[in-house]
Amino acid sequence: MDTHYDVIVVGGSFAGLSAAMQLARARRRVLVLDGAKPRNRFAPHSHGFLGQDGKAPAAIVGEARTQLAAYPTARIVAGEATAAQRADDRFVVTHGDGHTASADRLILATGLRDELPPLPGLAECWGVSVLHCPYCHGYEVADKQLGVLATHALSIHQAMLVPDWGPTTWFTQGIVVPTSDEAALLARRNVRVEPAPVVEVLGDAPNLTGLRLADDRVIRIDALFVGPRTHMASPLAEQLGCAFDEGPMGPVIRVDDLKQTSVPGVFAAGDASTMWSNATFASAAGVAAGVSAHRSLIFGL
Ligand SMILES: Cc1cc2nc3c(=O)[nH]c(=O)nc-3n(C[C@H](O)[C@H](O)[C@H](O)COP(=O)(O)OP(=O)(O)OC[C@H]3O[C@@H](n4cnc5c(N)ncnc54)[C@H](O)[C@@H]3O)c2cc1C
């Protein structure tokens, strides 16, 4: 016999805890299942999250988890949800070593998994000197020698942004050839364009010192911005039959303005359902999903 909840939230990080907080404060029974592998676990510090700037990501989420756990109707269980399905009028989630729990609504806040370019030395620097976003980590590497590694066509936008943080070299990797207008804008932004492919990341990991090119030149670089290809961190949305949208970096779960997926009763929030990856956006989407799930329990779907 499984335990029944009003809502099960899968994923207990920025989005999932924010969703569960709204439900706990509405005095609803909410279960959070969390595998404890947030996307930013490779970064020693998180930036730009209001009131928490510069803290370790685990400290921010840990404090939020403690605050949520103080509510009597909230339960947080460590471990992966391995399966989710609709059974009549409820959702049944399997977790841990075969336990099941059921709920009237489900919120997926399962995040994304990054697929880094397969360059020797790059993964070891991820989160410290190989960075995904200048807004999150650019300030800390300001005025150093900065690089942008192309992984997809939109990399050119990152190459145009990054000079606000320091002198920038854009490594095109043969993926992007700028138009003459783009080349003019890159020149106005003082971006050095390097077409020779990068073949190795050099340094004393997690700190990089330079990049080796295919023609054996070494370019000094102190921090490298990379937009990795992304994948769903969990197969649950696919199992449930949720529709996806193809984003520039990878698929995201399709949601409406109320964060409901294409499957009635299943809501999604955070990186798994947006192209705007950022802890604040994830938390805000989680609040929206929690409130929407709560209201749907009263007003129907
Ligand atoms: C290296 C790096 C550094 C970053 N730095 C910053 C920063 O400084 N500032 C900022 O605003 N943003 C930063 N970000 C972006 C930020 O990490 C994400 O936007 C944010 O973590 C998204 O929150 P989320 O709750 O959607 O997903 P996540 O934080 O990724 O959490 C998803 C959670 O769901 C769990 N989960 C997944 N599947 C299951 C399952 N089947 N069962 C149970 N649990 C499951 C995972 O274990 C994880 O705990 C960074 C990203 C990266 C990659």
Tab-separated table of C-alpha atoms and ligand atoms in Angstrom:
chain	number	residue	atom	x	y	z
A	1	MET	CA	0.000	0.000	0.000
A	2	ASP	CA	1.611	3.286	-1.066
A	3	THR	CA	1.401	6.616	0.739
A	4	HIS	CA	-0.848	9.176	-0.904
A	5	TYR	CA	0.015	12.883	-1.187
A	6	ASP	CA	-1.666	15.888	-2.715
A	7	VAL	CA	1.449	16.555	-4.791
A	8	ILE	CA	4.717	14.744	-5.442
A	9	VAL	CA	7.604	16.969	-6.519
A	10	VAL	CA	10.448	15.128	-8.250
A	11	GLY	CA	13.686	17.105	-7.855
A	12	GLY	CA	14.550	19.001	-4.685
A	13	SER	CA	16.718	21.885	-5.825
A	14	PHE	CA	15.900	25.514	-6.713
A	15	ALA	CA	12.721	24.723	-8.679
A	16	GLY	CA	11.438	21.736	-6.705
A	17	LEU	CA	11.899	23.207	-3.221
A	18	SER	CA	10.296	26.484	-4.327
A	19	ALA	CA	7.272	24.565	-5.625
A	20	ALA	CA	6.993	22.427	-2.496
A	21	MET	CA	7.253	25.487	-0.231
A	22	GLN	CA	4.054	26.969	-1.725
A	23	LEU	CA	2.215	23.675	-1.213
A	24	ALA	CA	3.488	23.175	2.346
A	25	ARG	CA	2.423	26.714	3.212
A	26	ALA	CA	-1.012	25.887	1.776
A	27	ARG	CA	-0.979	22.996	4.283
A	28	ARG	CA	-1.093	20.391	1.521
A	29	ARG	CA	0.643	17.037	1.822
A	30	VAL	CA	3.682	17.246	-0.424
A	31	LEU	CA	6.478	14.732	-0.994
A	32	VAL	CA	9.803	15.863	-2.480
A	33	LEU	CA	12.012	13.148	-3.975
A	34	ASP	CA	15.554	14.292	-4.650
A	35	GLY	CA	18.585	12.607	-6.173
A	36	ALA	CA	20.847	15.451	-4.912
A	37	LYS	CA	22.635	16.042	-8.228
A	38	PRO	CA	21.865	19.706	-9.007
A	39	ARG	CA	23.351	20.996	-12.217
A	40	ASN	CA	25.570	23.576	-10.509
A	41	ARG	CA	27.183	21.101	-8.101
A	42	PHE	CA	30.522	21.566	-9.909
A	43	ALA	CA	30.700	25.282	-8.995
A	44	PRO	CA	32.114	26.230	-5.572
A	45	HIS	CA	30.045	29.436	-5.471
A	46	SER	CA	26.679	30.544	-6.839
A	47	HIS	CA	26.125	34.128	-7.936
A	48	GLY	CA	23.220	36.444	-8.656
A	49	PHE	CA	20.582	34.701	-6.527
A	50	LEU	CA	19.061	37.514	-4.469
A	51	GLY	CA	20.284	37.545	-0.890
A	52	GLN	CA	22.505	34.491	-1.411
A	53	ASP	CA	25.231	35.898	-3.676
A	54	GLY	CA	28.552	34.059	-3.398
A	55	LYS	CA	27.314	31.176	-1.239
A	56	ALA	CA	28.042	27.544	-2.073
A	57	PRO	CA	25.131	26.084	-4.086
A	58	ALA	CA	24.748	23.243	-1.576
A	59	ALA	CA	24.478	25.745	1.296
A	60	ILE	CA	21.637	27.645	-0.432
A	61	VAL	CA	19.671	24.498	-1.205
A	62	GLY	CA	20.503	22.971	2.197
A	63	GLU	CA	19.037	25.960	4.026
A	64	ALA	CA	15.936	25.876	1.836
A	65	ARG	CA	15.514	22.162	2.516
A	66	THR	CA	15.754	22.713	6.291
A	67	GLN	CA	13.147	25.486	6.115
A	68	LEU	CA	10.793	23.319	4.044
A	69	ALA	CA	11.220	20.304	6.323
A	70	ALA	CA	9.957	22.394	9.263
A	71	TYR	CA	6.445	22.394	7.745
A	72	PRO	CA	4.411	19.466	9.098
A	73	THR	CA	2.853	18.450	5.776
A	74	ALA	CA	6.140	18.407	3.837
A	75	ARG	CA	8.269	15.290	3.503
A	76	ILE	CA	11.635	15.118	1.769
A	77	VAL	CA	13.057	11.759	0.757
A	78	ALA	CA	16.555	11.271	-0.644
A	79	GLY	CA	16.897	9.125	-3.757
A	80	GLU	CA	15.917	8.846	-7.390
A	81	ALA	CA	12.388	8.421	-8.689
A	82	THR	CA	12.799	5.646	-11.220
A	83	ALA	CA	9.305	5.507	-12.739
A	84	ALA	CA	6.134	7.582	-12.885
A	85	GLN	CA	2.806	6.662	-14.408
A	86	ARG	CA	-0.816	7.624	-14.379
A	87	ALA	CA	-3.045	5.053	-12.637
A	88	ASP	CA	-6.751	5.963	-12.861
A	89	ASP	CA	-7.131	9.349	-11.136
A	90	ARG	CA	-3.674	9.487	-9.532
A	91	PHE	CA	0.025	9.409	-10.351
A	92	VAL	CA	2.197	6.622	-8.981
A	93	VAL	CA	5.915	7.212	-8.542
A	94	THR	CA	8.428	4.461	-7.830
A	95	HIS	CA	11.512	5.482	-5.878
A	96	GLY	CA	14.369	4.109	-3.812
A	97	ASP	CA	14.455	0.338	-3.782
A	98	GLY	CA	10.964	-0.245	-5.125
A	99	HIS	CA	8.891	2.000	-2.810
A	100	THR	CA	5.895	3.691	-4.373
A	101	ALA	CA	4.010	6.862	-3.520
A	102	SER	CA	0.979	8.339	-5.204
A	103	ALA	CA	-0.405	11.846	-5.607
A	104	ASP	CA	-3.162	13.814	-7.295
A	105	ARG	CA	-0.611	16.049	-9.010
A	106	LEU	CA	2.994	15.694	-10.069
A	107	ILE	CA	5.625	18.411	-10.459
A	108	LEU	CA	8.774	17.584	-12.412
A	109	ALA	CA	11.702	19.750	-11.308
A	110	THR	CA	14.345	17.318	-12.436
A	111	GLY	CA	16.758	19.700	-14.175
A	112	LEU	CA	19.196	19.041	-16.986
A	113	ARG	CA	22.411	17.110	-17.549
A	114	ASP	CA	25.263	18.864	-19.378
A	115	GLU	CA	27.154	17.110	-22.161
A	116	LEU	CA	30.510	18.864	-22.322
A	117	PRO	CA	32.572	19.026	-25.530
A	118	PRO	CA	34.923	15.999	-25.492
A	119	LEU	CA	38.173	18.000	-25.270
A	120	PRO	CA	40.944	16.588	-23.056
A	121	GLY	CA	41.213	18.620	-19.848
A	122	LEU	CA	37.895	20.473	-20.215
A	123	ALA	CA	35.625	18.471	-17.865
A	124	GLU	CA	38.167	18.754	-15.029
A	125	CYS	CA	37.826	22.580	-15.142
A	126	TRP	CA	34.001	22.667	-15.400
A	127	GLY	CA	32.364	25.041	-12.925
A	128	VAL	CA	35.634	26.766	-11.929
A	129	SER	CA	37.481	28.041	-15.015
A	130	VAL	CA	35.282	26.491	-17.730
A	131	LEU	CA	31.988	28.298	-17.236
A	132	HIS	CA	28.504	28.154	-18.697
A	133	CYS	CA	27.301	31.730	-18.162
A	134	PRO	CA	28.963	35.141	-17.832
A	135	TYR	CA	26.110	36.534	-15.701
A	136	CYS	CA	26.745	33.798	-13.105
A	137	HIS	CA	30.544	33.770	-13.097
A	138	GLY	CA	31.875	36.544	-15.356
A	139	TYR	CA	32.412	39.097	-12.576
A	140	GLU	CA	34.843	36.760	-10.794
A	141	VAL	CA	37.061	36.440	-13.913
A	142	ALA	CA	36.755	40.070	-15.030
A	143	ASP	CA	39.724	41.538	-16.923
A	144	LYS	CA	41.365	38.135	-17.338
A	145	GLN	CA	42.023	36.551	-20.731
A	146	LEU	CA	38.599	35.156	-21.664
A	147	GLY	CA	37.628	32.618	-24.294
A	148	VAL	CA	34.337	31.491	-25.802
A	149	LEU	CA	34.276	27.995	-27.281
A	150	ALA	CA	31.683	27.508	-30.028
A	151	THR	CA	29.469	24.460	-29.609
A	152	HIS	CA	26.515	25.684	-31.692
A	153	ALA	CA	25.509	28.602	-33.913
A	154	LEU	CA	24.260	30.816	-31.035
A	155	SER	CA	27.771	30.826	-29.559
A	156	ILE	CA	28.315	34.035	-31.541
A	157	HIS	CA	25.961	35.845	-29.140
A	158	GLN	CA	28.051	34.753	-26.174
A	159	ALA	CA	31.178	35.927	-28.038
A	160	MET	CA	29.574	39.374	-28.438
A	161	LEU	CA	28.489	39.546	-24.755
A	162	VAL	CA	31.638	38.390	-23.008
A	163	PRO	CA	33.856	41.431	-23.824
A	164	ASP	CA	31.922	43.345	-21.131
A	165	TRP	CA	33.869	41.152	-18.688
A	166	GLY	CA	37.311	41.140	-20.349
A	167	PRO	CA	39.398	40.726	-23.515
A	168	THR	CA	37.765	37.931	-25.503
A	169	THR	CA	38.855	35.335	-28.043
A	170	TRP	CA	36.127	33.380	-29.820
A	171	PHE	CA	37.124	29.851	-30.881
A	172	THR	CA	34.738	29.012	-33.729
A	173	GLN	CA	35.641	25.282	-33.940
A	174	GLY	CA	34.567	25.299	-37.600
A	175	ILE	CA	30.932	25.460	-36.407
A	176	VAL	CA	30.122	29.110	-37.110
A	177	VAL	CA	31.221	31.403	-39.922
A	178	PRO	CA	30.140	34.986	-39.110
A	179	THR	CA	28.321	37.023	-41.758
A	180	SER	CA	29.952	40.321	-42.727
A	181	ASP	CA	27.552	42.208	-40.380
A	182	GLU	CA	28.392	39.839	-37.532
A	183	ALA	CA	32.111	40.130	-38.279
A	184	ALA	CA	31.784	43.936	-38.091
A	185	LEU	CA	29.997	43.737	-34.702
A	186	LEU	CA	32.599	41.279	-33.378
A	187	ALA	CA	35.316	43.708	-34.497
A	188	ARG	CA	33.548	46.646	-32.769
A	189	ARG	CA	33.454	44.516	-29.608
A	190	ASN	CA	37.217	43.816	-30.027
A	191	VAL	CA	36.602	40.057	-30.204
A	192	ARG	CA	39.550	38.114	-31.604
A	193	VAL	CA	38.185	35.345	-33.852
A	194	GLU	CA	40.235	32.114	-33.876
A	195	PRO	CA	39.200	29.588	-36.543
A	196	ALA	CA	41.880	26.976	-35.768
A	197	PRO	CA	40.212	24.199	-33.715
A	198	VAL	CA	40.967	23.840	-30.017
A	199	VAL	CA	42.243	20.303	-29.315
A	200	GLU	CA	43.205	20.456	-25.621
A	201	VAL	CA	42.559	22.451	-22.463
A	202	LEU	CA	45.816	23.101	-20.592
A	203	GLY	CA	46.423	23.960	-16.959
A	204	ASP	CA	46.386	22.704	-13.433
A	205	ALA	CA	42.763	21.573	-13.127
A	206	PRO	CA	40.385	23.040	-12.132
A	207	ASN	CA	42.312	26.138	-13.255
A	208	LEU	CA	43.053	26.416	-16.942
A	209	THR	CA	45.981	28.367	-18.330
A	210	GLY	CA	45.552	28.033	-22.060
A	211	LEU	CA	44.203	26.181	-25.048
A	212	ARG	CA	46.206	24.108	-27.514
A	213	LEU	CA	45.098	24.503	-31.130
A	214	ALA	CA	45.244	21.902	-33.891
A	215	ASP	CA	48.201	23.758	-35.449
A	216	ASP	CA	50.032	23.327	-32.098
A	217	ARG	CA	49.848	26.984	-31.062
A	218	VAL	CA	48.985	27.608	-27.402
A	219	ILE	CA	46.710	30.587	-26.615
A	220	ARG	CA	46.727	31.899	-23.053
A	221	ILE	CA	43.194	31.804	-21.633
A	222	ASP	CA	42.231	32.143	-17.950
A	223	ALA	CA	38.511	31.359	-18.236
A	224	LEU	CA	36.528	29.706	-21.021
A	225	PHE	CA	32.773	30.076	-21.608
A	226	VAL	CA	31.048	27.051	-23.126
A	227	GLY	CA	27.384	26.377	-23.920
A	228	PRO	CA	27.101	22.605	-23.469
A	229	ARG	CA	24.530	20.414	-25.188
A	230	THR	CA	21.863	19.545	-22.593
A	231	HIS	CA	19.750	16.477	-21.898
A	232	MET	CA	16.890	15.718	-19.516
A	233	ALA	CA	18.410	14.602	-16.199
A	234	SER	CA	15.498	12.179	-15.779
A	235	PRO	CA	13.394	10.046	-18.157
A	236	LEU	CA	10.165	10.665	-16.180
A	237	ALA	CA	8.726	13.350	-18.499
A	238	GLU	CA	9.187	11.052	-21.468
A	239	GLN	CA	7.690	8.104	-19.549
A	240	LEU	CA	4.613	10.184	-18.773
A	241	GLY	CA	4.214	11.218	-22.428
A	242	CYS	CA	4.976	14.938	-21.946
A	243	ALA	CA	5.600	16.970	-25.113
A	244	PHE	CA	8.994	18.624	-25.586
A	245	ASP	CA	10.229	21.731	-27.389
A	246	GLU	CA	13.618	21.711	-29.060
A	247	GLY	CA	15.764	24.483	-27.590
A	248	PRO	CA	19.089	25.665	-28.995
A	249	MET	CA	21.020	23.525	-26.495
A	250	GLY	CA	18.632	20.582	-26.201
A	251	PRO	CA	15.026	19.562	-25.538
A	252	VAL	CA	12.927	21.131	-22.759
A	253	ILE	CA	9.551	20.004	-21.402
A	254	ARG	CA	6.746	22.047	-22.980
A	255	VAL	CA	4.713	23.992	-20.381
A	256	ASP	CA	1.945	26.573	-20.560
A	257	ASP	CA	1.847	29.849	-18.600
A	258	LEU	CA	0.704	27.923	-15.505
A	259	LYS	CA	3.661	25.495	-15.863
A	260	GLN	CA	1.348	22.638	-16.802
A	261	THR	CA	2.829	20.159	-19.258
A	262	SER	CA	0.908	18.602	-22.149
A	263	VAL	CA	-0.189	15.865	-19.693
A	264	PRO	CA	-3.012	17.148	-17.453
A	265	GLY	CA	-2.014	17.109	-13.789
A	266	VAL	CA	1.718	17.050	-14.526
A	267	PHE	CA	3.512	20.366	-14.003
A	268	ALA	CA	7.169	21.148	-14.711
A	269	ALA	CA	9.537	23.875	-13.561
A	270	GLY	CA	13.166	24.922	-13.659
A	271	ASP	CA	15.896	24.102	-16.138
A	272	ALA	CA	13.987	21.048	-17.401
A	273	SER	CA	11.301	23.293	-18.878
A	274	THR	CA	13.022	26.521	-19.919
A	275	MET	CA	15.794	27.749	-22.167
A	276	TRP	CA	16.724	30.328	-19.497
A	277	SER	CA	18.971	28.366	-17.137
A	278	ASN	CA	19.425	30.312	-13.933
A	279	ALA	CA	18.675	29.580	-10.287
A	280	THR	CA	16.346	32.587	-9.937
A	281	PHE	CA	14.322	31.640	-13.012
A	282	ALA	CA	14.171	28.048	-11.728
A	283	SER	CA	12.960	29.168	-8.304
A	284	ALA	CA	10.363	31.528	-9.788
A	285	ALA	CA	9.066	28.793	-12.102
A	286	GLY	CA	8.896	26.458	-9.117
A	287	VAL	CA	6.736	28.953	-7.223
A	288	ALA	CA	4.454	29.200	-10.267
A	289	ALA	CA	4.211	25.407	-10.601
A	290	GLY	CA	3.481	24.977	-6.881
A	291	VAL	CA	0.757	27.630	-6.894
A	292	SER	CA	-0.747	26.279	-10.131
A	293	ALA	CA	-0.777	22.702	-8.853
A	294	HIS	CA	-2.441	23.862	-5.629
A	295	ARG	CA	-5.100	25.870	-7.457
A	296	SER	CA	-5.784	22.940	-9.781
A	297	LEU	CA	-6.589	20.777	-6.735
A	298	ILE	CA	-9.391	23.250	-5.922
A	299	PHE	CA	-10.599	24.504	-9.297
A	300	GLY	CA	-9.788	21.405	-11.361
A	301	LEU	CA	-7.536	21.016	-14.359
B	1	LIG	C1	28.495	24.834	-13.478
B	1	LIG	C2	27.221	25.641	-13.301
B	1	LIG	C3	27.233	26.765	-12.473
B	1	LIG	C4	26.075	27.527	-12.319
B	1	LIG	N1	26.120	28.665	-11.570
B	1	LIG	C5	25.000	29.404	-11.424
B	1	LIG	C6	25.035	30.606	-10.663
B	1	LIG	O1	26.090	31.013	-10.146
B	1	LIG	N2	23.880	31.333	-10.551
B	1	LIG	C7	22.707	30.930	-11.138
B	1	LIG	O2	21.693	31.619	-11.007
B	1	LIG	N3	22.652	29.786	-11.869
B	1	LIG	C8	23.761	29.018	-12.013
B	1	LIG	N4	23.718	27.882	-12.750
B	1	LIG	C9	22.423	27.437	-13.287
B	1	LIG	C10	21.677	26.680	-12.170
B	1	LIG	O3	22.494	25.621	-11.700
B	1	LIG	C11	20.364	26.103	-12.679
B	1	LIG	O4	19.627	27.089	-13.370
B	1	LIG	C12	19.553	25.573	-11.493
B	1	LIG	O5	20.312	24.628	-10.770
B	1	LIG	C13	18.276	24.931	-11.997
B	1	LIG	O6	17.545	24.500	-10.894
B	1	LIG	P1	16.574	23.246	-11.045
B	1	LIG	O7	15.946	23.090	-9.715
B	1	LIG	O8	15.720	23.392	-12.240
B	1	LIG	O9	17.536	21.989	-11.377
B	1	LIG	P2	18.784	21.445	-10.579
B	1	LIG	O10	19.353	22.447	-9.674
B	1	LIG	O11	19.702	20.862	-11.612
B	1	LIG	O12	18.190	20.283	-9.665
B	1	LIG	C14	17.505	19.177	-10.188
B	1	LIG	C15	17.363	18.197	-9.036
B	1	LIG	O13	16.494	17.139	-9.452
B	1	LIG	C16	17.060	15.921	-9.036
B	1	LIG	N5	16.537	14.839	-9.884
B	1	LIG	C17	16.647	14.688	-11.228
B	1	LIG	N6	16.023	13.586	-11.625
B	1	LIG	C18	15.518	13.015	-10.503
B	1	LIG	C19	14.780	11.825	-10.251
B	1	LIG	N7	14.402	10.995	-11.220
B	1	LIG	N8	14.427	11.534	-8.971
B	1	LIG	C20	14.785	12.369	-7.937
B	1	LIG	N9	15.485	13.508	-8.128
B	1	LIG	C21	15.846	13.817	-9.392
B	1	LIG	C22	18.556	16.119	-9.189
B	1	LIG	O14	19.289	15.144	-8.450
B	1	LIG	C23	18.701	17.546	-8.668
B	1	LIG	O15	18.880	17.566	-7.270
B	1	LIG	C24	24.873	27.120	-12.959
B	1	LIG	C25	24.863	25.984	-13.793
B	1	LIG	C26	26.025	25.272	-13.970
B	1	LIG	C27	26.015	24.079	-14.896
